[in-house]
CSV table of C-alpha atoms in Angstrom, one decimal:
chain,number,residue,atom,x,y,z
A,132,MET,CA,-49.6,3.0,58.1
A,133,LYS,CA,-47.2,5.8,56.7
A,134,PHE,CA,-43.6,4.9,57.6
A,135,LYS,CA,-40.9,7.9,57.1
A,136,ALA,CA,-37.4,6.3,56.8
A,137,PHE,CA,-33.9,7.4,56.3
A,138,VAL,CA,-31.6,5.2,54.2
A,139,TYR,CA,-27.9,5.9,54.2
A,140,VAL,CA,-26.3,4.3,51.5
A,141,ASN,CA,-21.9,4.4,51.7
A,142,LEU,CA,-19.3,2.8,49.9
A,143,LYS,CA,-18.1,-0.5,51.6
A,144,ALA,CA,-14.0,-0.2,53.3
A,145,GLY,CA,-11.6,-0.6,50.5
A,146,TYR,CA,-13.1,1.6,47.6
A,147,SER,CA,-12.1,4.4,46.7
A,148,ASP,CA,-14.1,7.9,47.4
A,149,PRO,CA,-12.8,10.6,44.8
A,150,GLU,CA,-15.4,12.8,46.3
A,151,GLY,CA,-14.6,12.7,49.8
A,152,GLU,CA,-10.8,12.8,49.2
A,153,THR,CA,-11.3,16.0,47.2
A,154,THR,CA,-13.8,17.3,49.9
A,155,ALA,CA,-11.0,16.9,52.8
A,156,HIS,CA,-8.3,18.1,50.5
A,157,ALA,CA,-10.6,21.4,50.1
A,158,LEU,CA,-11.4,21.7,53.9
A,159,ARG,CA,-7.6,21.4,54.5
A,160,GLY,CA,-7.0,24.4,52.0
A,161,LEU,CA,-9.2,26.1,54.4
A,162,GLY,CA,-7.3,25.5,57.3
A,163,TYR,CA,-9.8,22.9,58.8
A,164,ASN,CA,-7.5,20.1,60.6
A,165,VAL,CA,-9.7,17.1,58.6
A,166,ASP,CA,-8.5,13.4,58.7
A,167,ASP,CA,-10.7,12.2,56.2
A,168,VAL,CA,-14.3,12.5,54.5
A,169,ARG,CA,-16.5,9.9,53.2
A,170,SER,CA,-19.3,10.9,51.2
A,171,SER,CA,-22.6,9.0,50.8
A,172,LYS,CA,-25.6,9.1,49.8
A,173,ALA,CA,-29.2,9.1,51.6
A,174,TYR,CA,-32.9,8.9,50.6
A,175,GLU,CA,-35.7,9.8,52.7
A,176,VAL,CA,-38.6,7.4,51.7
A,177,THR,CA,-42.0,7.7,52.8
A,178,PHE,CA,-44.1,4.8,52.1
A,179,ASP,CA,-47.1,2.8,53.3
A,180,ALA,CA,-46.8,-0.7,55.3
A,181,PRO,CA,-49.3,-2.7,57.3
A,182,ASN,CA,-46.9,-2.7,60.7
A,183,ARG,CA,-43.5,-2.2,61.8
A,184,ALA,CA,-41.9,-5.7,60.9
A,185,LYS,CA,-43.5,-5.3,57.4
A,186,ALA,CA,-42.1,-2.0,56.7
A,187,GLU,CA,-38.6,-3.0,57.9
A,188,LYS,CA,-39.0,-6.3,55.4
A,189,LEU,CA,-40.2,-3.7,52.7
A,190,LEU,CA,-37.7,-1.4,52.7
A,191,ASP,CA,-34.7,-3.6,52.8
A,192,GLU,CA,-36.0,-5.2,50.0
A,193,MET,CA,-36.1,-1.3,48.2
A,194,CYS,CA,-32.6,-1.1,49.5
A,195,ARG,CA,-31.4,-4.3,48.2
A,196,ARG,CA,-33.4,-4.0,44.7
A,197,LEU,CA,-33.1,-0.4,43.9
A,198,LEU,CA,-31.1,1.9,46.3
A,199,THR,CA,-28.1,0.6,46.7
A,200,ASN,CA,-25.9,-1.8,44.8
A,201,PRO,CA,-24.9,-4.9,47.4
A,202,THR,CA,-21.4,-5.3,45.4
A,203,LYS,CA,-19.9,-2.0,46.6
A,204,ASP,CA,-22.5,-0.4,48.9
A,205,ASP,CA,-23.1,-0.8,53.1
A,206,TYR,CA,-26.2,0.6,53.9
A,207,ARG,CA,-28.3,1.1,56.8
A,208,PHE,CA,-31.7,2.6,57.5
A,209,GLU,CA,-33.5,4.6,60.6
A,210,ILE,CA,-37.4,4.1,60.5
A,211,SER,CA,-39.6,6.4,62.8
A,212,ASP,CA,-43.0,5.9,64.2
A,213,PRO,CA,-45.7,5.6,61.8
A,214,LYS,CA,-48.1,8.8,61.4
B,119,MET,CA,-9.2,15.1,70.4
B,120,LYS,CA,-10.6,13.6,67.3
B,121,PHE,CA,-14.5,13.7,66.5
B,122,LYS,CA,-16.4,11.9,63.9
B,123,ALA,CA,-19.5,13.6,62.3
B,124,PHE,CA,-22.1,12.8,59.9
B,125,VAL,CA,-23.4,15.7,57.8
B,126,TYR,CA,-26.6,15.3,56.1
B,127,VAL,CA,-27.6,18.0,52.9
B,128,ASN,CA,-30.7,17.8,51.6
B,129,LEU,CA,-32.6,20.2,49.4
B,130,LYS,CA,-35.0,23.0,51.0
B,131,ALA,CA,-38.6,22.2,50.6
B,132,GLY,CA,-39.8,23.8,47.7
B,133,TYR,CA,-36.7,23.3,45.2
B,134,SER,CA,-37.7,20.2,42.9
B,135,ASP,CA,-35.9,16.9,43.3
B,136,PRO,CA,-35.6,15.0,40.3
B,137,GLU,CA,-33.4,12.4,41.6
B,138,GLY,CA,-36.1,11.7,44.3
B,139,GLU,CA,-39.1,11.8,42.1
B,140,THR,CA,-37.3,9.2,39.8
B,141,THR,CA,-36.6,7.0,42.5
B,142,ALA,CA,-39.9,7.1,43.9
B,143,HIS,CA,-41.5,6.4,40.2
B,144,ALA,CA,-38.9,3.5,39.9
B,145,LEU,CA,-39.9,1.9,43.4
B,146,ARG,CA,-43.6,2.1,42.3
B,147,GLY,CA,-42.8,0.2,39.1
B,148,LEU,CA,-41.6,-2.5,41.2
B,149,GLY,CA,-45.0,-2.6,43.2
B,150,TYR,CA,-43.7,-0.8,46.3
B,151,ASN,CA,-46.5,1.6,47.6
B,152,VAL,CA,-44.1,4.8,47.9
B,153,ASP,CA,-45.4,8.4,48.7
B,154,ASP,CA,-42.3,10.2,48.3
B,155,VAL,CA,-38.9,10.1,48.3
B,156,ARG,CA,-36.0,13.2,48.7
B,157,SER,CA,-32.5,12.4,47.7
B,158,SER,CA,-30.1,13.7,50.0
B,159,LYS,CA,-26.1,14.1,50.5
B,160,ALA,CA,-24.1,12.8,53.4
B,161,TYR,CA,-20.6,13.2,54.5
B,162,GLU,CA,-18.6,11.3,57.4
B,163,VAL,CA,-16.0,13.7,58.7
B,164,THR,CA,-13.2,12.7,60.9
B,165,PHE,CA,-11.4,16.1,62.5
B,166,ASP,CA,-9.5,17.3,65.1
B,167,ALA,CA,-10.9,19.8,67.5
B,168,PRO,CA,-9.8,20.8,71.1
B,169,ASN,CA,-13.1,20.2,72.7
B,170,ARG,CA,-16.8,18.8,72.2
B,171,ALA,CA,-18.2,23.2,71.7
B,172,LYS,CA,-15.1,24.0,69.3
B,173,ALA,CA,-16.0,21.0,67.1
B,174,GLU,CA,-19.6,22.0,66.6
B,175,LYS,CA,-18.4,25.4,65.8
B,176,LEU,CA,-15.9,24.5,63.6
B,177,LEU,CA,-18.2,21.9,61.8
B,178,ASP,CA,-20.8,24.4,61.2
B,179,GLU,CA,-18.7,26.3,59.8
B,180,MET,CA,-17.5,23.7,57.3
B,181,CYS,CA,-21.1,23.2,56.5
B,182,ARG,CA,-22.0,26.7,55.3
B,183,ARG,CA,-18.3,27.5,53.5
B,184,LEU,CA,-18.1,24.0,52.0
B,185,LEU,CA,-19.8,21.2,52.2
B,186,THR,CA,-23.4,23.2,51.8
B,187,ASN,CA,-25.2,25.8,49.5
B,188,PRO,CA,-27.0,28.3,52.0
B,189,THR,CA,-29.2,29.5,49.7
B,190,LYS,CA,-30.6,26.1,48.5
B,191,ASP,CA,-29.7,23.1,51.2
B,192,ASP,CA,-30.7,22.5,54.6
B,193,TYR,CA,-28.1,20.5,56.8
B,194,ARG,CA,-27.8,18.9,60.0
B,195,PHE,CA,-25.2,17.2,61.9
B,196,GLU,CA,-24.3,14.5,64.5
B,197,ILE,CA,-21.3,14.6,66.5
B,198,SER,CA,-20.4,11.5,68.1
B,199,ASP,CA,-18.0,11.4,71.4
B,200,PRO,CA,-14.5,11.9,70.9
B,201,LYS,CA,-11.9,9.0,70.7
């Protein structure tokens, strides 16, 4: 079965995020009342798996092995229904 | 009211996404049966707005003016309930 998943990767709390800070500063410069911006990466992954439980296990593995750095990143994912 | 929103920015269909292609290639090299990876950016924005309708309007403006490049990017956002 083909599964489509969204993976969101962001820096753990406590890690400084210069891109987010710069973006927040620029938005304030344009007149928006912005408290905070945190930047993150997202991946849309289409992959094969025999069932949903296995798809979750595989995707979690992909996140830990390649898509994220477990030392500094948090991640979460959403898997949509297979086609 | 304080609103928190997630903004997802990805390349429009038809634009090549070398980062996504490289990631897909690397995942296949690790043995995963991956069809396709598309990479994108996400921002978590915390900002002030008087109400939800105004918050959506402001955020859409921020997306068009700064967070995305309307020529090549698609975007969508989710605003959570204010605190």
